PDB file of N, CA and C in Angstrom:
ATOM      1  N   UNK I   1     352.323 -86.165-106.930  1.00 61.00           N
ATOM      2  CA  UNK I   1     353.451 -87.081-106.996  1.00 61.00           C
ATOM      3  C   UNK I   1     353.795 -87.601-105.606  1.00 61.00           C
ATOM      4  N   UNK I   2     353.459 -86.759-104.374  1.00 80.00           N
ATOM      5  CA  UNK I   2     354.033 -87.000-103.191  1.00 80.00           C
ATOM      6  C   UNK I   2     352.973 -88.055-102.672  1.00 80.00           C
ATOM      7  N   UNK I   3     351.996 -87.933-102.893  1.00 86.00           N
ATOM      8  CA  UNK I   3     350.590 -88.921-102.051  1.00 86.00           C
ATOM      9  C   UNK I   3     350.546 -90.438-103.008  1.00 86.00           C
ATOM     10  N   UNK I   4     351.832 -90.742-103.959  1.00 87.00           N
ATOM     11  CA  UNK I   4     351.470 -91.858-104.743  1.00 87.00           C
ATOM     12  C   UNK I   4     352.288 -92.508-103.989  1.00 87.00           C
ATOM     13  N   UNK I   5     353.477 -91.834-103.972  1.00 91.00           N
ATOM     14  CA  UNK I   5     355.167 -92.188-103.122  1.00 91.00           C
ATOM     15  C   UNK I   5     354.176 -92.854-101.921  1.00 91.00           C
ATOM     16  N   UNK I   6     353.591 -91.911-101.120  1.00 93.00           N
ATOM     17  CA  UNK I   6     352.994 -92.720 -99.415  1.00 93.00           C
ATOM     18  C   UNK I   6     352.265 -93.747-100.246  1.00 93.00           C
ATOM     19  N   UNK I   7     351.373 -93.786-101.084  1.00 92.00           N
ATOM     20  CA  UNK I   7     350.475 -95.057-101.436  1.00 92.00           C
ATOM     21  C   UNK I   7     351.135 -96.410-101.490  1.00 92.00           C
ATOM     22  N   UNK I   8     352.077 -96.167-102.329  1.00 95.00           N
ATOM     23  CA  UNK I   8     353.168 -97.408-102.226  1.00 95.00           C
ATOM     24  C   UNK I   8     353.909 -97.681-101.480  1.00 95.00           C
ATOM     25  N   UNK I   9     354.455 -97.058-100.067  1.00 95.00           N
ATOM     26  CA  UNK I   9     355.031 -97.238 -99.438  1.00 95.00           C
ATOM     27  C   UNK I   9     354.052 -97.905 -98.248  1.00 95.00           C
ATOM     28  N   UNK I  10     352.956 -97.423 -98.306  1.00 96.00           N
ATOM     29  CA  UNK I  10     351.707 -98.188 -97.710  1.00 96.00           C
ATOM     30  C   UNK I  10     351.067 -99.559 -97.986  1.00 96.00           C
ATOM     31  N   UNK I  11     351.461 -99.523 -99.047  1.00 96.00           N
ATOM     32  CA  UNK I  11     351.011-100.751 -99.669  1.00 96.00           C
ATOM     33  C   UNK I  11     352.095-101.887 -99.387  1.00 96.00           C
ATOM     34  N   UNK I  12     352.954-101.702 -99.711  1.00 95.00           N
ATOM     35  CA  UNK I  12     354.593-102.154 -99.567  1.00 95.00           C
ATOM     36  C   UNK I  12     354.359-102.496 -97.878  1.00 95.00           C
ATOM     37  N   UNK I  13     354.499-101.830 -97.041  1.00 97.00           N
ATOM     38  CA  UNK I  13     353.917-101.808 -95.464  1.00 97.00           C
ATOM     39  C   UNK I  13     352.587-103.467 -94.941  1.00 97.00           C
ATOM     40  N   UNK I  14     351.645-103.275 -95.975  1.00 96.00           N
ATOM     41  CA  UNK I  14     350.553-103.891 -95.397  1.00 96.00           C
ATOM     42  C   UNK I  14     351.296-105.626 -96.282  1.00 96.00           C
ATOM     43  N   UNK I  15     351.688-105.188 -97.479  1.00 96.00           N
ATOM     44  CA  UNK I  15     352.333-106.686 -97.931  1.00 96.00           C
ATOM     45  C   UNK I  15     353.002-107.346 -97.255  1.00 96.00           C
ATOM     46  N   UNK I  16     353.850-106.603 -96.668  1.00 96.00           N
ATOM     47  CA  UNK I  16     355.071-107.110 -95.823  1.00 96.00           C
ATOM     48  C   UNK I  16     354.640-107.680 -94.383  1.00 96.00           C
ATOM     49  N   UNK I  17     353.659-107.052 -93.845  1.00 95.00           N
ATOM     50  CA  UNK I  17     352.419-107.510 -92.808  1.00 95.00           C
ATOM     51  C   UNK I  17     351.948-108.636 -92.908  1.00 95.00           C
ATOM     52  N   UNK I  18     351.454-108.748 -94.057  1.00 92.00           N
ATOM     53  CA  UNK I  18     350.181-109.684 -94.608  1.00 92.00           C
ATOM     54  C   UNK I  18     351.125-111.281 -94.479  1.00 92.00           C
ATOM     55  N   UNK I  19     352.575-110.983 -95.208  1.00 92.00           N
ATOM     56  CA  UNK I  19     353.263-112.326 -95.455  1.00 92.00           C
ATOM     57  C   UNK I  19     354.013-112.502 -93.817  1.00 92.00           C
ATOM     58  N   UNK I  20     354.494-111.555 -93.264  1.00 94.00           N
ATOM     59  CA  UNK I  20     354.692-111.792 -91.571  1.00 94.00           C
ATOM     60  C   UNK I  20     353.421-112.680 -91.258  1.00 94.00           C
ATOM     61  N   UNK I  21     352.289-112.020 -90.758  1.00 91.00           N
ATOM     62  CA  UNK I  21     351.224-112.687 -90.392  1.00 91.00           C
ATOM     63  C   UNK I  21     351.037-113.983 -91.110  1.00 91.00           C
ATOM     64  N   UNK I  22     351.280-114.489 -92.469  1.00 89.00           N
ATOM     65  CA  UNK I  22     350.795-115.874 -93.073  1.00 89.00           C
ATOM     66  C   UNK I  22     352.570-116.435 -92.949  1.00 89.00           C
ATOM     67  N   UNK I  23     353.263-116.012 -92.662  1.00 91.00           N
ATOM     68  CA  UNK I  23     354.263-117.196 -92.311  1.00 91.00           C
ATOM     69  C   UNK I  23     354.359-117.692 -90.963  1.00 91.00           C
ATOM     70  N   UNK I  24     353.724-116.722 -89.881  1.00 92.00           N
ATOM     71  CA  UNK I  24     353.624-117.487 -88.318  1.00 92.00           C
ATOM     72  C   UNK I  24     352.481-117.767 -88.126  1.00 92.00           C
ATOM     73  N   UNK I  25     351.519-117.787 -89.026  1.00 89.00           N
ATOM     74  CA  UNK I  25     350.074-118.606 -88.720  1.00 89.00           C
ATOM     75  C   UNK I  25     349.719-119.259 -90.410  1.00 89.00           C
ATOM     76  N   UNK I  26     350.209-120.007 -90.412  1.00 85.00           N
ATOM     77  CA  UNK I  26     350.149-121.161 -91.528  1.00 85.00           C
ATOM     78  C   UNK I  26     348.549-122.118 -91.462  1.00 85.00           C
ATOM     79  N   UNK I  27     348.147-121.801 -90.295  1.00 87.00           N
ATOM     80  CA  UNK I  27     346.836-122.988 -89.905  1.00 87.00           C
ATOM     81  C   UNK I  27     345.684-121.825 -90.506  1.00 87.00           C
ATOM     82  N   UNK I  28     345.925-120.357 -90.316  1.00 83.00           N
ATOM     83  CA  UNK I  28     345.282-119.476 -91.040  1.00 83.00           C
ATOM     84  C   UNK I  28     344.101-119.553 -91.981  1.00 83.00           C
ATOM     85  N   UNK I  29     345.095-120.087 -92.628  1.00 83.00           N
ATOM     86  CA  UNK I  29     345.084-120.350 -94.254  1.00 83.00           C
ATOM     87  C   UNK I  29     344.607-121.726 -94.728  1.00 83.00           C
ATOM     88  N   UNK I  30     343.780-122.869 -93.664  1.00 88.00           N
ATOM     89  CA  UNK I  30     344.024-123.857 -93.729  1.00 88.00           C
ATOM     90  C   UNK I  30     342.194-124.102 -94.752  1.00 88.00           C
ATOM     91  N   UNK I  31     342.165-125.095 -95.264  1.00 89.00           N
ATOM     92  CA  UNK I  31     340.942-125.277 -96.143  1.00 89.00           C
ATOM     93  C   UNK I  31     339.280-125.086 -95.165  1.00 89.00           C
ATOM     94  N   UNK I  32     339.625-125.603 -94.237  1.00 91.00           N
ATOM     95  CA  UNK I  32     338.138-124.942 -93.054  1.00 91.00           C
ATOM     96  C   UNK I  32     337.913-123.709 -92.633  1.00 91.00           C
ATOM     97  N   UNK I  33     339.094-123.740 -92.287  1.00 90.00           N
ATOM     98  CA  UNK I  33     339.280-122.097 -92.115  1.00 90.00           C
ATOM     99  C   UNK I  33     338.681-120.881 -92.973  1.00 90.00           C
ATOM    100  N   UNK I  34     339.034-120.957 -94.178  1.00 90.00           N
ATOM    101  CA  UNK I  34     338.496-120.355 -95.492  1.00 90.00           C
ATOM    102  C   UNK I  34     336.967-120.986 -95.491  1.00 90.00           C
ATOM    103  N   UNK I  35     336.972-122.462 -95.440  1.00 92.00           N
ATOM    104  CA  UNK I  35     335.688-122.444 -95.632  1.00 92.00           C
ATOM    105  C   UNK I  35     334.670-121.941 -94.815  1.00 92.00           C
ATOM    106  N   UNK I  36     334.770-121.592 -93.342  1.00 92.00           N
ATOM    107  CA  UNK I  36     334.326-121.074 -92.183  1.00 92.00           C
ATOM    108  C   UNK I  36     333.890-119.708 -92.697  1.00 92.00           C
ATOM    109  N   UNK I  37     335.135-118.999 -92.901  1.00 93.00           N
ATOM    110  CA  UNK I  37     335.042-117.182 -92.922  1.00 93.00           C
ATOM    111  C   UNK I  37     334.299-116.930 -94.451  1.00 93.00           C
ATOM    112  N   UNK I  38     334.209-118.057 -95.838  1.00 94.00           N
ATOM    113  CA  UNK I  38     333.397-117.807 -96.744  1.00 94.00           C
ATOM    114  C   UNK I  38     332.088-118.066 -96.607  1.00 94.00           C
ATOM    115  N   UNK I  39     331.623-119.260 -95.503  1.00 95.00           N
ATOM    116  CA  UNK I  39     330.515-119.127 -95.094  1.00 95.00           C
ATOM    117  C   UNK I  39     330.061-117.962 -94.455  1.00 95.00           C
ATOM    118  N   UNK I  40     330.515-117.067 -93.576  1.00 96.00           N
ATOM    119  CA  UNK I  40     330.230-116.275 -92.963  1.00 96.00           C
ATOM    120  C   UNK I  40     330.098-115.055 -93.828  1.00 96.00           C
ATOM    121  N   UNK I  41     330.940-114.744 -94.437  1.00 96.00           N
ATOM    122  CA  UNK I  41     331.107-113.583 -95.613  1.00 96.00           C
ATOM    123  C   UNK I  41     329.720-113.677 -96.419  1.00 96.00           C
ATOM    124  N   UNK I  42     329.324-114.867 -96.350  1.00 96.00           N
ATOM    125  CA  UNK I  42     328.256-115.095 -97.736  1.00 96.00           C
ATOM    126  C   UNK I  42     327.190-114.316 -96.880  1.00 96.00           C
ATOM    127  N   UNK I  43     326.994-115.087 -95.642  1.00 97.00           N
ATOM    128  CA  UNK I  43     325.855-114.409 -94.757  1.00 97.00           C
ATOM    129  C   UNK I  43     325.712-113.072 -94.637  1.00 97.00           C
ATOM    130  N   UNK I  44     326.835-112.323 -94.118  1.00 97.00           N
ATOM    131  CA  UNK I  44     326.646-111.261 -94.060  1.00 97.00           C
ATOM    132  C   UNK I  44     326.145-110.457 -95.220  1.00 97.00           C
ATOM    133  N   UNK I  45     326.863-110.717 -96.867  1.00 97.00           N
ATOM    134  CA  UNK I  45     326.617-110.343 -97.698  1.00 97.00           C
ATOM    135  C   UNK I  45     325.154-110.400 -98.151  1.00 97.00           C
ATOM    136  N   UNK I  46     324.696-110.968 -97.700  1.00 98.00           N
ATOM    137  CA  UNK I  46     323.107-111.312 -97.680  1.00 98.00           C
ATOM    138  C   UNK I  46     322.164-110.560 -96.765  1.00 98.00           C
ATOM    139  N   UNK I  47     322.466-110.426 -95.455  1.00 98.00           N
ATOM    140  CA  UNK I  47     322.105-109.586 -94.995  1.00 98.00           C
ATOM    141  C   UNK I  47     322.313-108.190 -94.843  1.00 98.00           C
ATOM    142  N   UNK I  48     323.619-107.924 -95.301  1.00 97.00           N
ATOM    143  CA  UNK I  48     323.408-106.904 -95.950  1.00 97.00           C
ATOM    144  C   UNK I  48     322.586-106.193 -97.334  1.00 97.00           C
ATOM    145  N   UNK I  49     322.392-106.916 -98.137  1.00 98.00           N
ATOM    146  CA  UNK I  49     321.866-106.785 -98.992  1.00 98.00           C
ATOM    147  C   UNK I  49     320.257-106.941 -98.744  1.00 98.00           C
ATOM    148  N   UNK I  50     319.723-107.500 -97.881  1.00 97.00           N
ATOM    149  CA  UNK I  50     318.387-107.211 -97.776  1.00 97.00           C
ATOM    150  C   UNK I  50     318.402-105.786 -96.782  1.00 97.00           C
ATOM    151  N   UNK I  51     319.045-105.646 -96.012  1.00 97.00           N
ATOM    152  CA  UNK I  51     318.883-104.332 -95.366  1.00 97.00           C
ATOM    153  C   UNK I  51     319.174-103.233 -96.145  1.00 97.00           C
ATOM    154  N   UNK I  52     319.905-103.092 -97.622  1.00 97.00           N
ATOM    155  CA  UNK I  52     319.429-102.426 -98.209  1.00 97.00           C
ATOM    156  C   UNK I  52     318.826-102.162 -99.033  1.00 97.00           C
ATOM    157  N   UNK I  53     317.845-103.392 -99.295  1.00 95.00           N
ATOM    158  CA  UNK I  53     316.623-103.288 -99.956  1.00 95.00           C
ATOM    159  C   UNK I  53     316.017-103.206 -99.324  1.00 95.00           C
ATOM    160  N   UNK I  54     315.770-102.896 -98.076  1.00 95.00           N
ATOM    161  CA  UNK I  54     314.706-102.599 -97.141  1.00 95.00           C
ATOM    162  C   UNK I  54     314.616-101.214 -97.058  1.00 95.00           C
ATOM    163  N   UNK I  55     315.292-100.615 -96.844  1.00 94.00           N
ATOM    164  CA  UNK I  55     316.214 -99.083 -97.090  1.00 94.00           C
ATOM    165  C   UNK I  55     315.639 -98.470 -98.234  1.00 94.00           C
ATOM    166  N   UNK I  56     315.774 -99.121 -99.013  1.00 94.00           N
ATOM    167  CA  UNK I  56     315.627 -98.526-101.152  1.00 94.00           C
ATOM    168  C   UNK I  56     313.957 -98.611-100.756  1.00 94.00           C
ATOM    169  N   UNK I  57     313.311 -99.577-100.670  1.00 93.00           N
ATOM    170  CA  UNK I  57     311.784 -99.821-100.074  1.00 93.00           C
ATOM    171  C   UNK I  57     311.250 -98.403 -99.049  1.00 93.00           C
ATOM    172  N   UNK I  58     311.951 -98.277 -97.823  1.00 92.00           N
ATOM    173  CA  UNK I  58     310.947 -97.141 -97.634  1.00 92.00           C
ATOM    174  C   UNK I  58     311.367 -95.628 -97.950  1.00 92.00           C
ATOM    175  N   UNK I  59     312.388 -95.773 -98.322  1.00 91.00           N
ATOM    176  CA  UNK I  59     312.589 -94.320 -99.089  1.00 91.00           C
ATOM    177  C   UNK I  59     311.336 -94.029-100.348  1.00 91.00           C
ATOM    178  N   UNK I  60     311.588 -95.065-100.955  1.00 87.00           N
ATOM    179  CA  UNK I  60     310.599 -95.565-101.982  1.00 87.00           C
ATOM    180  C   UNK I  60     308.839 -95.166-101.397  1.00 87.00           C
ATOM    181  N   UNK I  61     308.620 -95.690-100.960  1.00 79.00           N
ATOM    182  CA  UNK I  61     307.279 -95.187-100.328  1.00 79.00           C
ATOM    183  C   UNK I  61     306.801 -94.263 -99.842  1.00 79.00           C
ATOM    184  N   UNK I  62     307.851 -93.161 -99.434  1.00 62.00           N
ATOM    185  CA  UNK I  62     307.606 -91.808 -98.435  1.00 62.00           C
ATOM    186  C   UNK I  62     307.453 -90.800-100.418  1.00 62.00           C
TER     187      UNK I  62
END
């Protein structure tokens, strides 16, 4: 019961953060912006994903 109380009070914490941070940076949030960091996200997600099929591959072989 006691570690749910901190969960939400943590959570409650990072919300209250999250909307501080997006009300003094409004440009943030702006349509390039997103489109920038989803380009980038995609990449990584990609390279991550071949590095761990590269991974699954030589485990695979030994």
């Amino acid at each position: 019961m006691g570690w749910g109380l901190v969960a939400i009070l943590i959570a409650g914490l990072m919300v209250w953060l999250l909307f501080r941070y997006a009300k003094s940076n409004p440009q943030a949030f702006s349509k390039e912006n997103l489109s920038k960091s989803f380009f980038t996200m995609g990449v990584l997600a990609i390279l991550l994903i071949a590095f761990i099929g590269l991974c699954i591959l030589l485990l695979n072989t030994n």
